[in-house]
Coordinates of C-alpha atoms in Angstrom, one line a residue:
Chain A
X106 CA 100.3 97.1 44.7
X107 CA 97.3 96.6 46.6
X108 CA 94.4 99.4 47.0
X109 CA 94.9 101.2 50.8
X110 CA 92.0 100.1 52.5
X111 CA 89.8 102.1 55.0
X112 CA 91.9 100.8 57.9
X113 CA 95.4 102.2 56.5
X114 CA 93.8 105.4 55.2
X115 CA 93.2 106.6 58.9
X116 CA 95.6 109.0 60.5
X117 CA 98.0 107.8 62.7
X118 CA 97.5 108.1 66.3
X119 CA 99.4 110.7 67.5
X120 CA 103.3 109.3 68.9
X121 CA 102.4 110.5 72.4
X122 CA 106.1 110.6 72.4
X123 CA 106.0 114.0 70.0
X124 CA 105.7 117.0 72.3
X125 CA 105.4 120.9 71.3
X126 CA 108.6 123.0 72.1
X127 CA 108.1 125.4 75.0
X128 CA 111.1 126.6 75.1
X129 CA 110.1 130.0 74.4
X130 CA 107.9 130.3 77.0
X131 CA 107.7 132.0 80.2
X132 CA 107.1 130.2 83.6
X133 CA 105.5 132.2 86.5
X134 CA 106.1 129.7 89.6
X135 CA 103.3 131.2 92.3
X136 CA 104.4 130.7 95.5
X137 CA 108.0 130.4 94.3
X138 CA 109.8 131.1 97.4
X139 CA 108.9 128.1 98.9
X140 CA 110.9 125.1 99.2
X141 CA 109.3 123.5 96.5
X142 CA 108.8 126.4 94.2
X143 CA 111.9 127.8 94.2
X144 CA 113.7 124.3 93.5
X145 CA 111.1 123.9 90.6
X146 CA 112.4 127.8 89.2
X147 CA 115.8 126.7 90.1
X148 CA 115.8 123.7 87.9
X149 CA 113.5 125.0 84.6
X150 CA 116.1 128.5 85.1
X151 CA 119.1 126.1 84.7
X152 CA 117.8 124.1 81.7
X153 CA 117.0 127.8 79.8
X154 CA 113.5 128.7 80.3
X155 CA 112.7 131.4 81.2
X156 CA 111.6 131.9 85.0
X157 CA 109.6 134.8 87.4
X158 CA 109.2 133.8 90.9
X159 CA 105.7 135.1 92.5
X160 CA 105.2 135.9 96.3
X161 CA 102.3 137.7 98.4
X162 CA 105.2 140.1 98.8
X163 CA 107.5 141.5 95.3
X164 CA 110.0 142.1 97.4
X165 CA 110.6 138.7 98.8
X166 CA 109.6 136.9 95.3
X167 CA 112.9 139.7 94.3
X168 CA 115.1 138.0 97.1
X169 CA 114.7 134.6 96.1
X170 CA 115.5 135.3 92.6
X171 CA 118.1 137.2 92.7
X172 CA 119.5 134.4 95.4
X173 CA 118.5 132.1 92.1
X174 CA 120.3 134.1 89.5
X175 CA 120.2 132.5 86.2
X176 CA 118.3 134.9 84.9
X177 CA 115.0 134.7 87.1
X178 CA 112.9 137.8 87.8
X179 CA 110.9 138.5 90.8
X180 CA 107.5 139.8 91.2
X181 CA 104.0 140.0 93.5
X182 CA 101.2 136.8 92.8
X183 CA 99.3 138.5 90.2
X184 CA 102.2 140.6 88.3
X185 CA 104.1 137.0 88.5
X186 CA 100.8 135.4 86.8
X187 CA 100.2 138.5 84.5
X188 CA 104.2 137.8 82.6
X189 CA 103.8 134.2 82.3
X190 CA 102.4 131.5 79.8
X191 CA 102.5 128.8 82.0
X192 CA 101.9 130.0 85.7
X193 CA 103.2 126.6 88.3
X194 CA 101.0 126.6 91.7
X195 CA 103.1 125.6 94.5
X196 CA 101.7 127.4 97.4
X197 CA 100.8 126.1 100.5
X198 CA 97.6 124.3 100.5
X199 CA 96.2 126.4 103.3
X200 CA 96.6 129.0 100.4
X201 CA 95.6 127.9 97.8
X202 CA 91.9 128.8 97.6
X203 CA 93.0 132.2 98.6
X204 CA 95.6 133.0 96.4
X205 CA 93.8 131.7 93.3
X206 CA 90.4 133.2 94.3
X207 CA 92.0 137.0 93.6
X208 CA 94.0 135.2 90.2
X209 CA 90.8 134.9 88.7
X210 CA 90.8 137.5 85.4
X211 CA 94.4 137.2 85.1
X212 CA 94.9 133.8 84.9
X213 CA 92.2 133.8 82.6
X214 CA 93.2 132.1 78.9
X215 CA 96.5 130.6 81.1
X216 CA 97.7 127.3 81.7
X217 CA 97.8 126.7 84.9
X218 CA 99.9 124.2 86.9
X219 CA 98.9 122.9 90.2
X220 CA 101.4 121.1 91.9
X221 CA 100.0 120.9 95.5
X222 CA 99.5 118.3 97.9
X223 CA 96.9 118.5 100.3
X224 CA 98.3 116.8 103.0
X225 CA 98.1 116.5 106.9
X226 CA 100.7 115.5 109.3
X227 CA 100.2 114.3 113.0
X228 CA 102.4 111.9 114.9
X229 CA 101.8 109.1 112.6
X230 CA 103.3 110.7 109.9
X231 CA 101.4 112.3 106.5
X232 CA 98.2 111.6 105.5
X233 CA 95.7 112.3 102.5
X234 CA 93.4 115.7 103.0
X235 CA 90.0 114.9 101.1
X236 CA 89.4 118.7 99.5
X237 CA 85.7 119.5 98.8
X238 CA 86.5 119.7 95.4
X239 CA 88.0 116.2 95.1
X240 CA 91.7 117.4 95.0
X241 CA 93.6 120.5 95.2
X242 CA 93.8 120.4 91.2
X243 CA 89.9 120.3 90.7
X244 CA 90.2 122.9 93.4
X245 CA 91.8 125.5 91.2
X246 CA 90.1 124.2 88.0
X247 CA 86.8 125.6 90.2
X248 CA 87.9 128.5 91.3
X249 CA 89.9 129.2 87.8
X250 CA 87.1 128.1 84.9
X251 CA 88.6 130.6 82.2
X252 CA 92.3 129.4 82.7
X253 CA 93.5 125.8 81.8
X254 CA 94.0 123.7 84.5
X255 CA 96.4 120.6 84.7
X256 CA 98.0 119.1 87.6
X257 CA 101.9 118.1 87.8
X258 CA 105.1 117.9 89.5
X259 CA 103.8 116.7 92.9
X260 CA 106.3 113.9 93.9
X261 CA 109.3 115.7 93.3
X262 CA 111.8 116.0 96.5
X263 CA 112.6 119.7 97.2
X264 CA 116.1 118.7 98.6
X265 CA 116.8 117.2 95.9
X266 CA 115.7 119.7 93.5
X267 CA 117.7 122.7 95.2
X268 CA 120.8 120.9 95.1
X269 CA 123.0 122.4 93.4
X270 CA 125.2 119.2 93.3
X271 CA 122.6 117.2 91.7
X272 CA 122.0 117.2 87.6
X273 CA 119.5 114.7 87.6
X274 CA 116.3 114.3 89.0
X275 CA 115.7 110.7 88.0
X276 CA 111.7 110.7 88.1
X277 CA 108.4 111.2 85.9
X278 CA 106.0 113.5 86.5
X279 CA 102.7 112.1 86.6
X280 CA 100.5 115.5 83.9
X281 CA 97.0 115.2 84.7
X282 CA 94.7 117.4 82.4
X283 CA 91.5 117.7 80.3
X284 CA 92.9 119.2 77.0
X285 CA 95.5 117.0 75.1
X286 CA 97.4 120.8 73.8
X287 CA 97.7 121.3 77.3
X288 CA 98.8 118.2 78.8
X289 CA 101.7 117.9 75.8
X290 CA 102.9 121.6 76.6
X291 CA 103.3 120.4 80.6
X292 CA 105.1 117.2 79.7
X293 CA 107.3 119.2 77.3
X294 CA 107.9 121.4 80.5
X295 CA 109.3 118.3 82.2
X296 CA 111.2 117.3 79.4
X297 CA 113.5 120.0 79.9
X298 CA 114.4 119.2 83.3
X299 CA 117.4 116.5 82.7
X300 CA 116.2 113.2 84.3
X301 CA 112.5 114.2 84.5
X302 CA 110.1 112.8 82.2
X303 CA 106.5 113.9 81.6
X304 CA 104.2 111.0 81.3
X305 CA 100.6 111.5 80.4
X306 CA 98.7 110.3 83.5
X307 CA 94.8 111.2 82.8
X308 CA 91.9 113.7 83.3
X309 CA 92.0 116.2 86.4
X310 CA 89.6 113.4 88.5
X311 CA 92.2 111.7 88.8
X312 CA 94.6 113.9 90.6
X313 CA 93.9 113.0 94.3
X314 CA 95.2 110.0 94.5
X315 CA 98.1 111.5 92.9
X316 CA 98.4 114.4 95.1
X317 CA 97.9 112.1 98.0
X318 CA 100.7 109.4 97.0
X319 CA 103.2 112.1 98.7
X320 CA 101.7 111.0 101.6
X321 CA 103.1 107.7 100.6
X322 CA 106.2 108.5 99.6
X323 CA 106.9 110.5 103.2
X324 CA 106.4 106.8 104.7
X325 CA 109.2 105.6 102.1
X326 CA 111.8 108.5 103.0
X327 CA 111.3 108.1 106.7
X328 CA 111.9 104.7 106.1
X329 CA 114.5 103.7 103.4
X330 CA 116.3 107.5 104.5
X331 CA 115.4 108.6 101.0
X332 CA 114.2 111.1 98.6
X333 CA 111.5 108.8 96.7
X334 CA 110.6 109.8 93.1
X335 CA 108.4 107.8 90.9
X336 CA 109.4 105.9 87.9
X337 CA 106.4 104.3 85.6
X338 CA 107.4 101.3 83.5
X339 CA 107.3 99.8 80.1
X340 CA 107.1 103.2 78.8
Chain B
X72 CA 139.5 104.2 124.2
X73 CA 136.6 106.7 124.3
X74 CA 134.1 105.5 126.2
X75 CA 130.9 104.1 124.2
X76 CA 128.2 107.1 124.6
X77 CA 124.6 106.3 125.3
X78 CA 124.3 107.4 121.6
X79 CA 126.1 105.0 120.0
X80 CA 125.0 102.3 122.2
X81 CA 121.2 102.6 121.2
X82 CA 120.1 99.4 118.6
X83 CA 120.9 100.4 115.2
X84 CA 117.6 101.1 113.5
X85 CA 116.4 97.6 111.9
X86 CA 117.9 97.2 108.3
X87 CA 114.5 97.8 106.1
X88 CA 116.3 95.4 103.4
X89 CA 116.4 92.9 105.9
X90 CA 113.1 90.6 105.5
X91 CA 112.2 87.3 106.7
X92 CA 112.5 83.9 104.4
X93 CA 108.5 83.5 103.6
X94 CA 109.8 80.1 101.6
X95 CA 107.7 78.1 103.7
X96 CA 104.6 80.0 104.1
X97 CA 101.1 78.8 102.2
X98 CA 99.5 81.4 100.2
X99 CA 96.0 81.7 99.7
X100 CA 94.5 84.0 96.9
X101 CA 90.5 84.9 97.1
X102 CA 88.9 85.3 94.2
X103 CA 92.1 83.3 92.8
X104 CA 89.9 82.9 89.2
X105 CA 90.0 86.0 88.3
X106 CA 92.4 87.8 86.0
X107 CA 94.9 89.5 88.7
X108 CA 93.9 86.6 91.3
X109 CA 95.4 83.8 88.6
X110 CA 98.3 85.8 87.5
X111 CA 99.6 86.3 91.1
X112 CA 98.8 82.7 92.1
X113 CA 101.1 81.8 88.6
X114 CA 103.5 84.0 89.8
X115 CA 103.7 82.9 93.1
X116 CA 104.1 79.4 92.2
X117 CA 106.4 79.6 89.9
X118 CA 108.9 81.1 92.6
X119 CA 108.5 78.2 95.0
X120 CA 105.8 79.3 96.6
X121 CA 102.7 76.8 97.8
X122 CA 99.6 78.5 96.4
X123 CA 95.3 77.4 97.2
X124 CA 93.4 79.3 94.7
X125 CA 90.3 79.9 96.7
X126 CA 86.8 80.8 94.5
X127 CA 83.3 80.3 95.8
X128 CA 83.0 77.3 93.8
X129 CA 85.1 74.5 94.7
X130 CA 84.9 73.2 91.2
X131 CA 86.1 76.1 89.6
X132 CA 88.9 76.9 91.8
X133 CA 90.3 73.1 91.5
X134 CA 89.4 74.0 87.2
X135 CA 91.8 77.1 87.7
X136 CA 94.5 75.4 89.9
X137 CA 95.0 72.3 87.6
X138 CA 95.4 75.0 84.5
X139 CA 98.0 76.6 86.2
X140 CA 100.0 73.2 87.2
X141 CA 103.1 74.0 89.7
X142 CA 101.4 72.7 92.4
X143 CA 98.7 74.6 92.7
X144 CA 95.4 73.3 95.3
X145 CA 92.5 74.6 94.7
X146 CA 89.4 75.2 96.9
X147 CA 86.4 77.3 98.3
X148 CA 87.0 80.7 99.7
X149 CA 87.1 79.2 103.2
X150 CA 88.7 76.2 103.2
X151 CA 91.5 78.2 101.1
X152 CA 91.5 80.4 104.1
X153 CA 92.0 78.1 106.9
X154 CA 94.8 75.9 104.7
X155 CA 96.7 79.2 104.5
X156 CA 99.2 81.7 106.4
X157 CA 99.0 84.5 104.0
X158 CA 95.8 85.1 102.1
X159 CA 95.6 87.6 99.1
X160 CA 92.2 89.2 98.6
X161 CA 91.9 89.7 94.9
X162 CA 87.8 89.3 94.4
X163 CA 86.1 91.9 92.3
X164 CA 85.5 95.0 94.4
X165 CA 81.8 94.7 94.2
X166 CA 82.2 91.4 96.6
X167 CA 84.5 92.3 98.6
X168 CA 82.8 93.2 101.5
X169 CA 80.2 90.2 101.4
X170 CA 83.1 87.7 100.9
X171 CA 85.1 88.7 103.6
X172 CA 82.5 88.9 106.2
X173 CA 81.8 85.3 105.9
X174 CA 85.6 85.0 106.6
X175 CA 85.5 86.6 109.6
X176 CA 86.1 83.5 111.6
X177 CA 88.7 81.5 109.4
X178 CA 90.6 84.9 108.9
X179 CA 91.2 85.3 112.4
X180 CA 94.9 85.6 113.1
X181 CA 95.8 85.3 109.5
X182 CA 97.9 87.4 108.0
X183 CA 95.5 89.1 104.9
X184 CA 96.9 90.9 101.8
X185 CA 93.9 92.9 100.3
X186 CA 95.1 93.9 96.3
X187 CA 91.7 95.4 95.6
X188 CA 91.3 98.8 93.1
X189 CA 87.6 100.4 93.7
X190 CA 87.1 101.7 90.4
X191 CA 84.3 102.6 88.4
X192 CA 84.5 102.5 84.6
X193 CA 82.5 105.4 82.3
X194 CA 83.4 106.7 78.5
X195 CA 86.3 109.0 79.8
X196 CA 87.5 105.8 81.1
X197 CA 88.8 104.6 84.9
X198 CA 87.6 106.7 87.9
X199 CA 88.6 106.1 91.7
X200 CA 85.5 104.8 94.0
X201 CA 85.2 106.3 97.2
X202 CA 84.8 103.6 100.1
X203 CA 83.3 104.5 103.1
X204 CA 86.0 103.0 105.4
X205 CA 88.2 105.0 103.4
X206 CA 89.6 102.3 101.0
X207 CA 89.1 98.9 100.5
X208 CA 92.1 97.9 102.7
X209 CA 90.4 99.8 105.5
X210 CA 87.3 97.8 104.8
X211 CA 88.7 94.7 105.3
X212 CA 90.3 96.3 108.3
X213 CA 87.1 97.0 109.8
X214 CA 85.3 93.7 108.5
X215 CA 88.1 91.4 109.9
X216 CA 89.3 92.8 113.5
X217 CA 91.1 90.0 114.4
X218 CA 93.2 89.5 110.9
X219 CA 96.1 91.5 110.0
X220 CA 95.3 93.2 107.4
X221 CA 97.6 94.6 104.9
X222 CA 97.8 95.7 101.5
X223 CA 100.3 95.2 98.6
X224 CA 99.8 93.7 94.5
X225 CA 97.6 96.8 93.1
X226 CA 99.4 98.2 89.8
X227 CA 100.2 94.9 88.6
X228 CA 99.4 94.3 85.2
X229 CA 97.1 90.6 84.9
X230 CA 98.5 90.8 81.4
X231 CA 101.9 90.3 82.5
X232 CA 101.2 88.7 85.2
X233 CA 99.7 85.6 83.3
X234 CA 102.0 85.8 80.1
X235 CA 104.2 82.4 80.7
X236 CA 106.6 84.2 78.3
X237 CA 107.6 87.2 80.3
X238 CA 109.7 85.9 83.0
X239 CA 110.1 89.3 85.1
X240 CA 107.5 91.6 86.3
X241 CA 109.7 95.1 86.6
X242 CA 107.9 96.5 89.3
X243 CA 107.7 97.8 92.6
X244 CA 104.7 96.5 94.8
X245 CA 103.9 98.7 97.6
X246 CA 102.9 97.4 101.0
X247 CA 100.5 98.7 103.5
X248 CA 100.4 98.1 107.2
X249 CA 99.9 99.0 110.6
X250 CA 102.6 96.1 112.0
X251 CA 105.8 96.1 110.4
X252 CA 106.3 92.2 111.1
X253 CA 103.7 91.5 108.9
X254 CA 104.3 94.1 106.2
X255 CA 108.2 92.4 105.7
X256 CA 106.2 89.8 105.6
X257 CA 104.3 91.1 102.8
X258 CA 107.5 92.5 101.1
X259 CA 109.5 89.7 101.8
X260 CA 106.7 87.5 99.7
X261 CA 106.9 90.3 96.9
X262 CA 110.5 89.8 96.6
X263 CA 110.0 86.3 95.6
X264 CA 108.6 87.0 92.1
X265 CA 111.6 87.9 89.1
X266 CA 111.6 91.4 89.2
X267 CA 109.5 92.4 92.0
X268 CA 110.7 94.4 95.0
X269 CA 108.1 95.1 97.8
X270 CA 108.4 98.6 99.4
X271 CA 107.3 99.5 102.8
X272 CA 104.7 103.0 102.0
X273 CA 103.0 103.5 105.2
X274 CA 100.0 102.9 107.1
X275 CA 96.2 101.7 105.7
X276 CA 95.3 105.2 106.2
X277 CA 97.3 105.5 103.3
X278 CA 95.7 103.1 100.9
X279 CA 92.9 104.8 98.9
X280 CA 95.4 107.0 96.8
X281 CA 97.8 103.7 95.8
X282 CA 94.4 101.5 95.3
X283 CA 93.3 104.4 93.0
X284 CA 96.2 105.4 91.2
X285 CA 95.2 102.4 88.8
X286 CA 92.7 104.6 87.2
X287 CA 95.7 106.6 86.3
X288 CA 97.4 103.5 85.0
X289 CA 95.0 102.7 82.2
X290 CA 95.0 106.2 81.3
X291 CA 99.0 105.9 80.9
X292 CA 98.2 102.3 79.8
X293 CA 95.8 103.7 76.7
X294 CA 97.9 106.7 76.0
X295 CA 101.1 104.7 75.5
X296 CA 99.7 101.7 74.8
X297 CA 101.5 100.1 77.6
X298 CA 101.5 97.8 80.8
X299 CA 102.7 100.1 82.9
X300 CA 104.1 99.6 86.2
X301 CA 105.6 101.3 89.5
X302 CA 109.5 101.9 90.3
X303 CA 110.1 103.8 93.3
X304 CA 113.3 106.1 93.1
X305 CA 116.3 106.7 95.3
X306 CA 115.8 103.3 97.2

């Protein structure tokens, strides 16, 4: 047989196929009475994770979750943030600096996922807001620099994801990230959702042009009469 | 009978699947020896199309253009310009400006397809440039008042494009423009390569984030070691 050689005797690149199981995690979904927040807790509730909707206000985060059922809890911003392992950002942009500013020590040591689109509208339709920070992700990674910061789930159609007649979302979702650990446990988040797929999509300066893309992708709708998602190829 | 309301008598909104035949049209491609300038003029060709590989030097335009066969002219920047209808901008971004400035005159009334990605390249890999008009799209716009400009062809892989043993590219090309004559236009040209479908995604106000999403390609591209491309869901 011959002798390994240097070459063979290096590890294996990780299969970037082979994601952690997250399952057992919780998922704190700030600004989760929102249209796209609360179709996000709707569809990680129905595929079994476990699910607290925050709001400014416990008492609505408590009204949209027990409209939810399937097991999802209620709670203010910070209590939300304070029970999860993986707390989703899908506030309003106009909030986001805000909201995250008085987050600070308790999303400290958490993984943070900011799914917000900084977008304007006029009569032209949506267009790309240019954040000082480079992107609504790098944003919170500013404001946030003791949790972990990755970026996901931005061109995901809220109708579509608070229909109850729907299974499948047919779409990726683009995870954006500095850590590796991180960016796996996000993508594994995806996973769950049947249809979605979490595809690795680079470091956190790359996250305005994905953020902005939903500017795009409001041209498409209006146009085909859709709900656009995104699909990457030859993956 | 009922009568016909005014409400049903209004034009049905124009079919956006309904493009024109662009089987006639010449097709210019700037900067047509380059990697993603050659694979589009191979592609191109090979579906019918009649193709002038335009470079600054005549010589190595006709050099590239004989290579690829199929019909394929080849000639300086400007005298591909004026022999063409539509004409593909796909020189490196650091020329782009300079190159299409001396168009100005031969561009006039033509019908321009700008595919160019500012990026810049460090050890963490691909980042988005910043163009002062916004993106490169709005560049040309401003360079070339009397052109209309579009933009379409950026996540294509020149790997794929230029492999003579893959026979379809599965992707969707989105197209930018401000007239929707000439973006089905665009589309309609898209449509003609195996594979291909082009997508109507807005105005050039919206063509920095789908210029810079390649930088999030090659991040997918390395992770996955892939040639990844862009399907639009739902339509």
């Amino acid at each position: 047989m011959p002798t390994m050689t240097s070459e063979t005797a290096k590890p294996a690149p990780k299969d970037p196929y082979d994601l952690p199981d997250v399952s057992g995690l919780t998922v704190g979904v700030l600004g989760g009475t929102g249209d796209q927040g609360r179709g996000l807790a709707y569809r990680l509730a129905k595929a079994g994770q476990r699910v607290v909707i925050g709001s400014r206000s416990a008492e609505r985060a408590q009204a949209a979750a027990d409209e939810l059922g399937l097991g999802v809890a209620g709670a203010d911003n910070e209590e939300c943030a304070r029970r999860s392992d993986i707390v989703i950002v899908a506030v309003p942009w106009e909030g986001h600096a805000k909201t995250l500013e008085t987050l600070r020590e308790v999303l400290a040591g958490k993984l943070v996922v900011d799914c917000v689109n900084p977008l304007g509208f006029d009569k032209k339709g949506a267009y790309a807001l240019k954040p000082e920070e480079g992107s609504a992700a790098e944003q919170a990674a500013a404001l946030l620099p003791e949790a972990r910061v990755t970026a996901a789930f931005h061109h995901l159609s809220a109708v579509l994801l608070q229909d109850p007649g729907i299974d499948e979302i047919e779409t990726d979702v683009m995870v954006l990230g500095e850590s590796r650990a991180d960016t796996d446990i996000v993508q594994a988040l995806a996973n769950r959702i049947p249809g979605m797929r979490g595809v690795f999509a680079g470091r956190l300066r790359g996250a305005h042009q994905v953020e902005s893309l939903v500017a795009n992708l409001i041209s498409v709708n209006r146009r085909y009469k859709a709900h656009a998602g995104v699909r990457l190829t030859d993956i």
